[in-house]
PDB file of C-alpha atoms in Angstrom:
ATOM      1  CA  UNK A   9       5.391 -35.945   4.310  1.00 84.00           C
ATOM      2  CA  UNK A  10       1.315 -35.467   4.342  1.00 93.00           C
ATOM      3  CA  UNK A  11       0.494 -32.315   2.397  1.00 95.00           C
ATOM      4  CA  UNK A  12      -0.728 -29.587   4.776  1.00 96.00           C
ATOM      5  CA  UNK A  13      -3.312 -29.186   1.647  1.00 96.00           C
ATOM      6  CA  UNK A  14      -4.816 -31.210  -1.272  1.00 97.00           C
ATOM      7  CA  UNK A  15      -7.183 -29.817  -3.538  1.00 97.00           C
ATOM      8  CA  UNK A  16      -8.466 -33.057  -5.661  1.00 97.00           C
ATOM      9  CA  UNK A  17     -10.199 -32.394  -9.167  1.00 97.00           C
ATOM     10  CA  UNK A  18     -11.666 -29.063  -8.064  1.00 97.00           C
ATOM     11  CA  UNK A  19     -14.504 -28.062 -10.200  1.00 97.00           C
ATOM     12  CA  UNK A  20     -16.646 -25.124 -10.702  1.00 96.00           C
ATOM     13  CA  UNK A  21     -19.106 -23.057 -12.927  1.00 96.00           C
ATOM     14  CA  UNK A  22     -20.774 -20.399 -13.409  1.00 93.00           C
ATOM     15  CA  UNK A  23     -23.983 -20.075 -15.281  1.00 89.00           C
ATOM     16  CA  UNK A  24     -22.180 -22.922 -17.688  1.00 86.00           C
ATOM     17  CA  UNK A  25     -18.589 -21.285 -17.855  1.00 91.00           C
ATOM     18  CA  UNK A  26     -16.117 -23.403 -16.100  1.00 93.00           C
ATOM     19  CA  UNK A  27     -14.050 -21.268 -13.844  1.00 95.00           C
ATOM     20  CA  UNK A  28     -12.833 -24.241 -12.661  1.00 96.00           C
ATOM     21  CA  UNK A  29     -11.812 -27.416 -14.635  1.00 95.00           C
ATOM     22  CA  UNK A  30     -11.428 -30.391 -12.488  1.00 95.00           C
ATOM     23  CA  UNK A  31      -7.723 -29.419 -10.918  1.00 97.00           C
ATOM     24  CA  UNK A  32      -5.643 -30.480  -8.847  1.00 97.00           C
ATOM     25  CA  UNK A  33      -3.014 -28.707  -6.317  1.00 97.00           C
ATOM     26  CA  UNK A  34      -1.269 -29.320  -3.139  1.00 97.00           C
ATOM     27  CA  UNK A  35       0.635 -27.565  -0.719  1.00 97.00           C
ATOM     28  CA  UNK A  36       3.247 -28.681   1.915  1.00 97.00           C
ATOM     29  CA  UNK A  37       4.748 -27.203   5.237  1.00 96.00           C
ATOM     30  CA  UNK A  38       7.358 -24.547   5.012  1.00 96.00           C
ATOM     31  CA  UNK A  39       6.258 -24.184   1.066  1.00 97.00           C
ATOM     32  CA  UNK A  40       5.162 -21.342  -1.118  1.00 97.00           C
ATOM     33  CA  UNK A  41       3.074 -22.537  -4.485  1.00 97.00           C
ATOM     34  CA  UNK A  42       2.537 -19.599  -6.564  1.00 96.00           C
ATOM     35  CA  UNK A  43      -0.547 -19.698  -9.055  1.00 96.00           C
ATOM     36  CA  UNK A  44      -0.064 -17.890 -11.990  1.00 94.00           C
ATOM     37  CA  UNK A  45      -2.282 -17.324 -14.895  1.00 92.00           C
ATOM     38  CA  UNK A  46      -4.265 -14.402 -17.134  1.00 90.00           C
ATOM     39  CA  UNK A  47      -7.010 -12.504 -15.407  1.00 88.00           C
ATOM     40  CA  UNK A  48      -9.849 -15.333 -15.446  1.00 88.00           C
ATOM     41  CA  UNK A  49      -7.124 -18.347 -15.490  1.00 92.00           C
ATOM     42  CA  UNK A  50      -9.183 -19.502 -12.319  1.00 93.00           C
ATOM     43  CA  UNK A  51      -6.122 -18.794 -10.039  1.00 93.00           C
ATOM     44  CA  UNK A  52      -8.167 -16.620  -7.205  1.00 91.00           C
ATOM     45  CA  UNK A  53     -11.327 -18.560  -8.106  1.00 94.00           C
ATOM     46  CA  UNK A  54      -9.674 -21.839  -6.843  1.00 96.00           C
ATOM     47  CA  UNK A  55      -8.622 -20.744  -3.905  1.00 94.00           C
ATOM     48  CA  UNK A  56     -11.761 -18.823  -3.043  1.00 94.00           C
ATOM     49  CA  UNK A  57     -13.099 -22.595  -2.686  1.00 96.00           C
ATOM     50  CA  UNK A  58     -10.362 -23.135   0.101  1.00 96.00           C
ATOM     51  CA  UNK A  59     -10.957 -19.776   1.782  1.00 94.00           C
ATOM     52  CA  UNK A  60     -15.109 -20.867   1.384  1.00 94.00           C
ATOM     53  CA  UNK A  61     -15.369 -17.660  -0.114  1.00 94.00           C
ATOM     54  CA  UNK A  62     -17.041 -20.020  -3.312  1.00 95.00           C
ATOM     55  CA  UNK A  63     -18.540 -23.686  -2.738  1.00 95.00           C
ATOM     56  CA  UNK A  64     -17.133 -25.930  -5.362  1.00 95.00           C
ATOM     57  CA  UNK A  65     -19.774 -28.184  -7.718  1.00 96.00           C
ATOM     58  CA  UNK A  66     -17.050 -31.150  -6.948  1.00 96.00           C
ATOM     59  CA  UNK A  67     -13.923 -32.604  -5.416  1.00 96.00           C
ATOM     60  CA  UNK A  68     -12.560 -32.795  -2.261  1.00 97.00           C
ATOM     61  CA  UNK A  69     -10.538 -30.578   0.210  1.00 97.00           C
ATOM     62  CA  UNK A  70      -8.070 -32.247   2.503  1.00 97.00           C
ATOM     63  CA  UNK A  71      -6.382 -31.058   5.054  1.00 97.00           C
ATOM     64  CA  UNK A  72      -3.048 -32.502   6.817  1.00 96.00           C
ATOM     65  CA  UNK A  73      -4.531 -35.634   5.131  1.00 95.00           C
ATOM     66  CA  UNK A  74      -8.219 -35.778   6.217  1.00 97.00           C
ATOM     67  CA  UNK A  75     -11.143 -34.558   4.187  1.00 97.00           C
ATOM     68  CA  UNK A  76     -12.747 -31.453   5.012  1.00 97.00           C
ATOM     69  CA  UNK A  77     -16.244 -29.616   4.223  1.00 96.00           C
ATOM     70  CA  UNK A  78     -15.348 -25.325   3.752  1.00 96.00           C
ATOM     71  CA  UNK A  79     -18.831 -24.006   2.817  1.00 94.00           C
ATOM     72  CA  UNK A  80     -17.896 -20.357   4.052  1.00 94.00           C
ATOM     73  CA  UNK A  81     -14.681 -18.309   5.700  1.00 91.00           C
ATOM     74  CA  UNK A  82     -15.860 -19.836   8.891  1.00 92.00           C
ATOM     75  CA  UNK A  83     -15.009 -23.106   8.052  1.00 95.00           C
ATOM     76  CA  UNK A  84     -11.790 -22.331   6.718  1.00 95.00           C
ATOM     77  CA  UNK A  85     -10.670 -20.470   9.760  1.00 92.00           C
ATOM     78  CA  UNK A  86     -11.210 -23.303  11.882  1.00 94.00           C
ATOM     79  CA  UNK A  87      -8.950 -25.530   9.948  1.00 96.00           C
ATOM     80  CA  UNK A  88      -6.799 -23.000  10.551  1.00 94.00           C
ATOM     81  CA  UNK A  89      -6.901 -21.260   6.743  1.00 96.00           C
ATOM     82  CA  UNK A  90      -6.693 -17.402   6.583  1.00 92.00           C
ATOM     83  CA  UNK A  91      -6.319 -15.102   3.395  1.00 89.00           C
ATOM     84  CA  UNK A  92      -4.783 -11.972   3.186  1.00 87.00           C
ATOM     85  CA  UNK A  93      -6.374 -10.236   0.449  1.00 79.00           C
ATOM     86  CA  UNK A  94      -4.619  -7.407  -1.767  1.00 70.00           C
ATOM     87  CA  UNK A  95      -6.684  -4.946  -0.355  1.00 70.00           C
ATOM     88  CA  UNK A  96      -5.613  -6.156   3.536  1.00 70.00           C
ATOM     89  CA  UNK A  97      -8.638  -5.278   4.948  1.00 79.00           C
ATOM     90  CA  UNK A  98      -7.435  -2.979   7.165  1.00 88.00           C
ATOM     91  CA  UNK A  99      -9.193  -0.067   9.136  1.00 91.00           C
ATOM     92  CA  UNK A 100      -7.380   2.552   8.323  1.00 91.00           C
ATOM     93  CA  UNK A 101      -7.966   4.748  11.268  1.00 94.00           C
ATOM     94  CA  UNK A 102      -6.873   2.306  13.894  1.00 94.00           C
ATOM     95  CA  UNK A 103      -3.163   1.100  15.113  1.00 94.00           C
ATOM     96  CA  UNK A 104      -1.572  -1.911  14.539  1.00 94.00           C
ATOM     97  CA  UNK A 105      -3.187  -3.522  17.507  1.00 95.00           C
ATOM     98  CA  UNK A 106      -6.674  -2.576  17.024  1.00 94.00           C
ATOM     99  CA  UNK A 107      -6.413  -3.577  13.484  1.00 93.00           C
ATOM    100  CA  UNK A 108      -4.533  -7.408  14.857  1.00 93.00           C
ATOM    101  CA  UNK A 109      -7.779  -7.556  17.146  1.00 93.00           C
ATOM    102  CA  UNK A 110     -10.011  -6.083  15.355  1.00 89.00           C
ATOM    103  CA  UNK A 111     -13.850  -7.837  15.746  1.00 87.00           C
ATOM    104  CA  UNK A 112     -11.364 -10.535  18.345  1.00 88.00           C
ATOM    105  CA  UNK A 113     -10.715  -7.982  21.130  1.00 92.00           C
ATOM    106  CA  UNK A 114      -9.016  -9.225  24.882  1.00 92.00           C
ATOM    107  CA  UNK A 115     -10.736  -7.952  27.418  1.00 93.00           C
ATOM    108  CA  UNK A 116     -10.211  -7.694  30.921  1.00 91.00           C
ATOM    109  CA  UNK A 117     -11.576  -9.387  34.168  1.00 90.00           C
ATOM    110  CA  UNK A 118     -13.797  -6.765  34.361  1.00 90.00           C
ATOM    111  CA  UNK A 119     -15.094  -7.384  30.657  1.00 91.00           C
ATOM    112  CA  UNK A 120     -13.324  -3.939  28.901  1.00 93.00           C
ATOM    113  CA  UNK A 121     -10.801  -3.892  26.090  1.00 92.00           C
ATOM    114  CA  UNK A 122      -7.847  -5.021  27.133  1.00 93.00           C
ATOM    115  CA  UNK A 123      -5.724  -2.380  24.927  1.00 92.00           C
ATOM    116  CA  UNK A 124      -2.374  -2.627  26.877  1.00 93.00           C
ATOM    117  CA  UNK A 125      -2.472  -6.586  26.286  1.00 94.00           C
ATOM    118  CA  UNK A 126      -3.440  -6.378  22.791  1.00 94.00           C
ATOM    119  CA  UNK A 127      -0.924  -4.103  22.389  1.00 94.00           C
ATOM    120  CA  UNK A 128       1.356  -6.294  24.701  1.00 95.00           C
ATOM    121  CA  UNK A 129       0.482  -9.270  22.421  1.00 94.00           C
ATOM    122  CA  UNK A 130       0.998  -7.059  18.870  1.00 94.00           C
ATOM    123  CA  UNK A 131       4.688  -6.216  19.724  1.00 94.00           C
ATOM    124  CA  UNK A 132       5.181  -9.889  20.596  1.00 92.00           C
ATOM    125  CA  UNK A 133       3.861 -11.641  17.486  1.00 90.00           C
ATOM    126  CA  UNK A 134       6.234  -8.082  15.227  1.00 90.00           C
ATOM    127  CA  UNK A 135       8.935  -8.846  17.238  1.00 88.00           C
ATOM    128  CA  UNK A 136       8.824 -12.489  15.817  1.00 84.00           C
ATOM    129  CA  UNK A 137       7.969 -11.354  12.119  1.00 84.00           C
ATOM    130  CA  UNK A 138       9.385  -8.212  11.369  1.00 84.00           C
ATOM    131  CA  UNK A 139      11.489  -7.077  14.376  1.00 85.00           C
ATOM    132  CA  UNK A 140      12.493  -3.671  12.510  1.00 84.00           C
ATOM    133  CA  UNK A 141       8.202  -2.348  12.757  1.00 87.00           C
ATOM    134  CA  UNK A 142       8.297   0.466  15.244  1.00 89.00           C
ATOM    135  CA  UNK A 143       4.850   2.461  14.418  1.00 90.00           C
ATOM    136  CA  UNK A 144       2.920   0.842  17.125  1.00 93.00           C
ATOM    137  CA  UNK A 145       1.139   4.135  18.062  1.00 91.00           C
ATOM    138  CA  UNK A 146       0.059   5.302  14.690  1.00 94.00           C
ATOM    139  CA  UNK A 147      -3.001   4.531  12.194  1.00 94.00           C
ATOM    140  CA  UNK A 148      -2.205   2.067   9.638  1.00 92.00           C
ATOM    141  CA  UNK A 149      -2.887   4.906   6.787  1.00 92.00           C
ATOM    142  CA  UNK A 150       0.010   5.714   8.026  1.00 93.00           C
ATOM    143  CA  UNK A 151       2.210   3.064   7.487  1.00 90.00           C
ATOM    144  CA  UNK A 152       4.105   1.855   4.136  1.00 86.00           C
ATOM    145  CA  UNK A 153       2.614  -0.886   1.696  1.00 84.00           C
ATOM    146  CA  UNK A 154       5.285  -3.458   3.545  1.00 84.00           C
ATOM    147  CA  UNK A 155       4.262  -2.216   7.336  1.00 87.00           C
ATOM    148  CA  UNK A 156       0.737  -2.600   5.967  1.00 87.00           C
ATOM    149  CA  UNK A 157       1.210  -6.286   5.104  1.00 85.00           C
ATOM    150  CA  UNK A 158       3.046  -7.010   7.940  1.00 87.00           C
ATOM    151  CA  UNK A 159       0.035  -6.193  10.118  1.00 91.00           C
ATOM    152  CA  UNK A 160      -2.276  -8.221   7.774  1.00 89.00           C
ATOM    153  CA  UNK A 161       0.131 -10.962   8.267  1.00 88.00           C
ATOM    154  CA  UNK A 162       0.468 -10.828  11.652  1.00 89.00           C
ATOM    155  CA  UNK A 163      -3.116 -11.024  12.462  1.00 88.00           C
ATOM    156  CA  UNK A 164      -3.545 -14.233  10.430  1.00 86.00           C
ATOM    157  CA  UNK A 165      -0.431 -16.177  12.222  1.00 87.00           C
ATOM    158  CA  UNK A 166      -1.170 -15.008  16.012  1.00 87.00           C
ATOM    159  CA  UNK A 167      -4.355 -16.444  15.040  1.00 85.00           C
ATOM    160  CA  UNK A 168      -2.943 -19.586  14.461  1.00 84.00           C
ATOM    161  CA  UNK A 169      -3.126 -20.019  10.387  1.00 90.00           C
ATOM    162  CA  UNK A 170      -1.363 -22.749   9.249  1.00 94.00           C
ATOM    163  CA  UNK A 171      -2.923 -22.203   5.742  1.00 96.00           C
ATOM    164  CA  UNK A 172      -1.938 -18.473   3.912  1.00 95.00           C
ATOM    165  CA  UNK A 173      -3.373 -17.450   0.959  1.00 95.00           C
ATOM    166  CA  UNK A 174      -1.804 -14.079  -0.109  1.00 93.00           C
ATOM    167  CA  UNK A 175      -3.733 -12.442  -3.211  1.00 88.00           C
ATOM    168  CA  UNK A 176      -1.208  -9.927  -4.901  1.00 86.00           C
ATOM    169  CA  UNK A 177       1.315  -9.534  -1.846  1.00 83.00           C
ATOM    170  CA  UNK A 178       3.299  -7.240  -3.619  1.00 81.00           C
ATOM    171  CA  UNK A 179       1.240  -5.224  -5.928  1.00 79.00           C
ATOM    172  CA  UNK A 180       1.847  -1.719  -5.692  1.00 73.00           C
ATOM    173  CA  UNK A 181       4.825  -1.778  -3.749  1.00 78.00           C
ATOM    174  CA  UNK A 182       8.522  -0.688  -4.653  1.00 80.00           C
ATOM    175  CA  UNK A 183      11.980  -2.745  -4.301  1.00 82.00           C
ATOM    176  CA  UNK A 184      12.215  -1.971  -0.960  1.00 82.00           C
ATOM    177  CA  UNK A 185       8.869  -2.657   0.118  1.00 81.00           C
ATOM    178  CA  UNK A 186       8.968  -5.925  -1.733  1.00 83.00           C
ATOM    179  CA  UNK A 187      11.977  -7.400  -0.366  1.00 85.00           C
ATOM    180  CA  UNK A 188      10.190  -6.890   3.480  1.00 83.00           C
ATOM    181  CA  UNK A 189       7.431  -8.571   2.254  1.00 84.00           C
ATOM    182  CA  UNK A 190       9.410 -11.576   0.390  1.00 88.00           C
ATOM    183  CA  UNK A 191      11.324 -11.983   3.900  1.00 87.00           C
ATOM    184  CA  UNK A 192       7.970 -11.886   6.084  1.00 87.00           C
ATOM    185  CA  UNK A 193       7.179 -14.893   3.559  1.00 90.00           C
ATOM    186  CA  UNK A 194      10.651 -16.559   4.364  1.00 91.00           C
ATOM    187  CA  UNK A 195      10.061 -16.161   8.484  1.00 89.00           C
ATOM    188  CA  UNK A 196       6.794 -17.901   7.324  1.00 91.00           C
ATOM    189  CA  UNK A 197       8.325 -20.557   5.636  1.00 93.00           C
ATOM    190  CA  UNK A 198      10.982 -21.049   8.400  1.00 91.00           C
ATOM    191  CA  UNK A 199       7.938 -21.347  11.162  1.00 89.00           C
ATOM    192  CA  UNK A 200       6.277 -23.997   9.053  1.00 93.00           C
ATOM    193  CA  UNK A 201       3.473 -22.681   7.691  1.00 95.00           C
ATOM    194  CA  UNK A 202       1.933 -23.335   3.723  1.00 97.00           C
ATOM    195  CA  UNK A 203       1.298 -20.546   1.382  1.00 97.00           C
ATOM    196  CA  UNK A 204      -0.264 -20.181  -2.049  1.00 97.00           C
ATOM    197  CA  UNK A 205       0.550 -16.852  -3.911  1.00 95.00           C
ATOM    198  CA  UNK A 206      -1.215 -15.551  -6.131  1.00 94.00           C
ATOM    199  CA  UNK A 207       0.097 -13.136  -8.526  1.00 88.00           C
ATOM    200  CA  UNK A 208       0.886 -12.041 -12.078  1.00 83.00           C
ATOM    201  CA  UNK A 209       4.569 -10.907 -11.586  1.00 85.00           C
ATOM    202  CA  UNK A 210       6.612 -14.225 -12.571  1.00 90.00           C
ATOM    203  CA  UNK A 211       9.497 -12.429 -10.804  1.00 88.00           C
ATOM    204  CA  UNK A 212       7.793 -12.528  -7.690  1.00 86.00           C
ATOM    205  CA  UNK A 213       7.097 -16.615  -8.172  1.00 91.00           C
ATOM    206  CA  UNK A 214      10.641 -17.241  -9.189  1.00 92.00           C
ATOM    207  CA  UNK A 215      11.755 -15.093  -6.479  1.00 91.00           C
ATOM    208  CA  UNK A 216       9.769 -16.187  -3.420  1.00 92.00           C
ATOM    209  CA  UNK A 217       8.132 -19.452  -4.277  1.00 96.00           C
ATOM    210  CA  UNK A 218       8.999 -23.220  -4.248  1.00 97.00           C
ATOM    211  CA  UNK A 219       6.510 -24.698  -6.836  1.00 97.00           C
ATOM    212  CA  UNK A 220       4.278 -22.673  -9.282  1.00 97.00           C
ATOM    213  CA  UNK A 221       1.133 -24.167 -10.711  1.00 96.00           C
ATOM    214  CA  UNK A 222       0.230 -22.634 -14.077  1.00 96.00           C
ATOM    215  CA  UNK A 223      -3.671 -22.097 -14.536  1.00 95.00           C
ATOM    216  CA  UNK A 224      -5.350 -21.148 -18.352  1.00 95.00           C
ATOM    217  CA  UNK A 225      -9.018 -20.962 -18.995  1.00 94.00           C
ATOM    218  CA  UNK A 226      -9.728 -23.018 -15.788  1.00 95.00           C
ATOM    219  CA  UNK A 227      -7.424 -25.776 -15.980  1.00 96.00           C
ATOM    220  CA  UNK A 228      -4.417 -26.629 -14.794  1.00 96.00           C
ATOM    221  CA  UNK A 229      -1.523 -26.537 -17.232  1.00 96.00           C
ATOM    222  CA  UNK A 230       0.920 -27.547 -15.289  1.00 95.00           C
ATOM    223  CA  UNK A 231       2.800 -27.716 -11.393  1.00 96.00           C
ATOM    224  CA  UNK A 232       6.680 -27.190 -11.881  1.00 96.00           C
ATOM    225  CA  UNK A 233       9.422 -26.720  -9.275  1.00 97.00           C
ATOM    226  CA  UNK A 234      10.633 -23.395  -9.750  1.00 96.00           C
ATOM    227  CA  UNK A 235      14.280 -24.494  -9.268  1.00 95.00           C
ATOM    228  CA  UNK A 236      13.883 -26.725 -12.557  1.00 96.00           C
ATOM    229  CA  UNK A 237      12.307 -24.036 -15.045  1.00 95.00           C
ATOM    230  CA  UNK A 238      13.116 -20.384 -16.535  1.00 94.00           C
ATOM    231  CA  UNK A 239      11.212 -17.673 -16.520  1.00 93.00           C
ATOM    232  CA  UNK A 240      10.821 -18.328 -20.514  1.00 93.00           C
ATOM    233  CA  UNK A 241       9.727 -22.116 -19.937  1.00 94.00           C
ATOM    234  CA  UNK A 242       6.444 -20.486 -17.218  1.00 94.00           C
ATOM    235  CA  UNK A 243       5.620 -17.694 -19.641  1.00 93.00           C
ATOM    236  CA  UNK A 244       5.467 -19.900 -22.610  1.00 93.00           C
ATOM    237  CA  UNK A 245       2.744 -22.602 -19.962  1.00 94.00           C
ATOM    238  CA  UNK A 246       0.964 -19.020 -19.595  1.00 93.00           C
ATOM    239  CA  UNK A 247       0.330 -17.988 -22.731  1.00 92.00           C
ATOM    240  CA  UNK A 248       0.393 -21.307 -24.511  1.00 89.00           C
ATOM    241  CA  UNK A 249      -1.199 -23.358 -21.782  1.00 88.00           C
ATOM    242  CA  UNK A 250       0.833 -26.314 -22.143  1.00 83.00           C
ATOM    243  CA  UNK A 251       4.456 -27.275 -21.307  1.00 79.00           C
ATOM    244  CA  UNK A 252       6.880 -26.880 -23.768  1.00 67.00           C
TER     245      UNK A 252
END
């Protein structure tokens, strides 16, 4: 199978500090790779070069096999790449619906918002990730941490990402809240898309990801398949940065 992504020898620096040592990651349908690594591993660096947040000094991007150019968020949209930061950017004064649409508004024949069909279109794309969301009518302040995410979420997938990149997904947020958001990422899984996580919590990775790719100091230590390591053998690539 083609990887959905392939980051190839990804480097980058800053003022002479490489955030980025010349690494390498992929990604695959229906997979979660978590990146894990100290604050300043290069973890949310990296993949600020696929979200074109950063432009990398070298490598090469591709996408379902073919090379592509992401010099800004634009770029990465249209290949179908969308990141849901920890923060969600969310207004918090709007519903669901005006957040889904928000700056990407329907409008009608007669060129107004369309709110009845964005709100039409909101239930639809809930019903198909989180069935149990109800608070339609209601500013997303609010909503819970995991109601929250789900609306990030489902603004990136009715907008056709193939590519997720969720910074932190479940920062802040208690057992309950967690497990919605770990099976929103299953749903994801299940409709084919790719995600990297980033986070710090190795509980999370073991929990909800496939692979984990182990970053120190900017370089790769090391890609295992969660299924074949403990807990032990990722915190010892962490704070060694090497395999043991």
């Amino acid at each position: 199978m083609t990887p959905l992504v392939e980051m190839r020898d990804i480097a980058l620096a800053f003022g002479g500090v490489k955030a980025i040592d010349h690494v390498s990651v992929d990604l695959y349908p229906g997979e979660v790779v978590g990146l894990l690594g100290h604050n300043g591993a290069g973890k949310s660096t990296l993949v600020k070069c696929l979200s074109g947040a950063y432009r990398m000094d070298s490598g090469q991007i591709l996408i379902e096999g073919q090379p592509v150019t992401i010099t800004n968020p634009r770029d990465a949209r249209a290949h179908n790449i969308e990141t849901i930061y920890q923060t969600l950017a969310l207004a918090d004064n709007l519903d669901a619906a005006s957040n889904l649409f928000l700056g990407r508004e329907l409008v009608s024949a007669a060129g107004f918002v369309d709110d009845d069909r964005m709100e039409a279109e909101t239930r639809r794309i809930m019903a198909r990730l989180n069935p149990n969301f109800r608070k339609f009518n209601v500013p997303v302040s609010a909503l819970s941490g995991g109601q929250r995410q789900s609306v990030a979420i489902a603004r990136a997938v009715y907008f056709n990402a193939k590519i997720l990149i969720m910074d932190e997904p479940t920062a802040a947020l208690g057992p309950h809240e967690t497990r919605m958001v770990g099976e929103l990422i299953a749903e994801l899984k299940r409709q084919g898309l790719g995600i990297f996580l980033i986070s710090h919590d190795i509980h999370d990775v073991m929990a909800l990801c496939d692979r984990v790719s182990v970053m120190k100091n900017g370089k790769l230590v090391g890609t295992e398949r969660v299924a074949d390591v403990t807990e032990d053998d990722i915190l010892g690539m962490i704070i060694l940065g090497k395999k043991s």
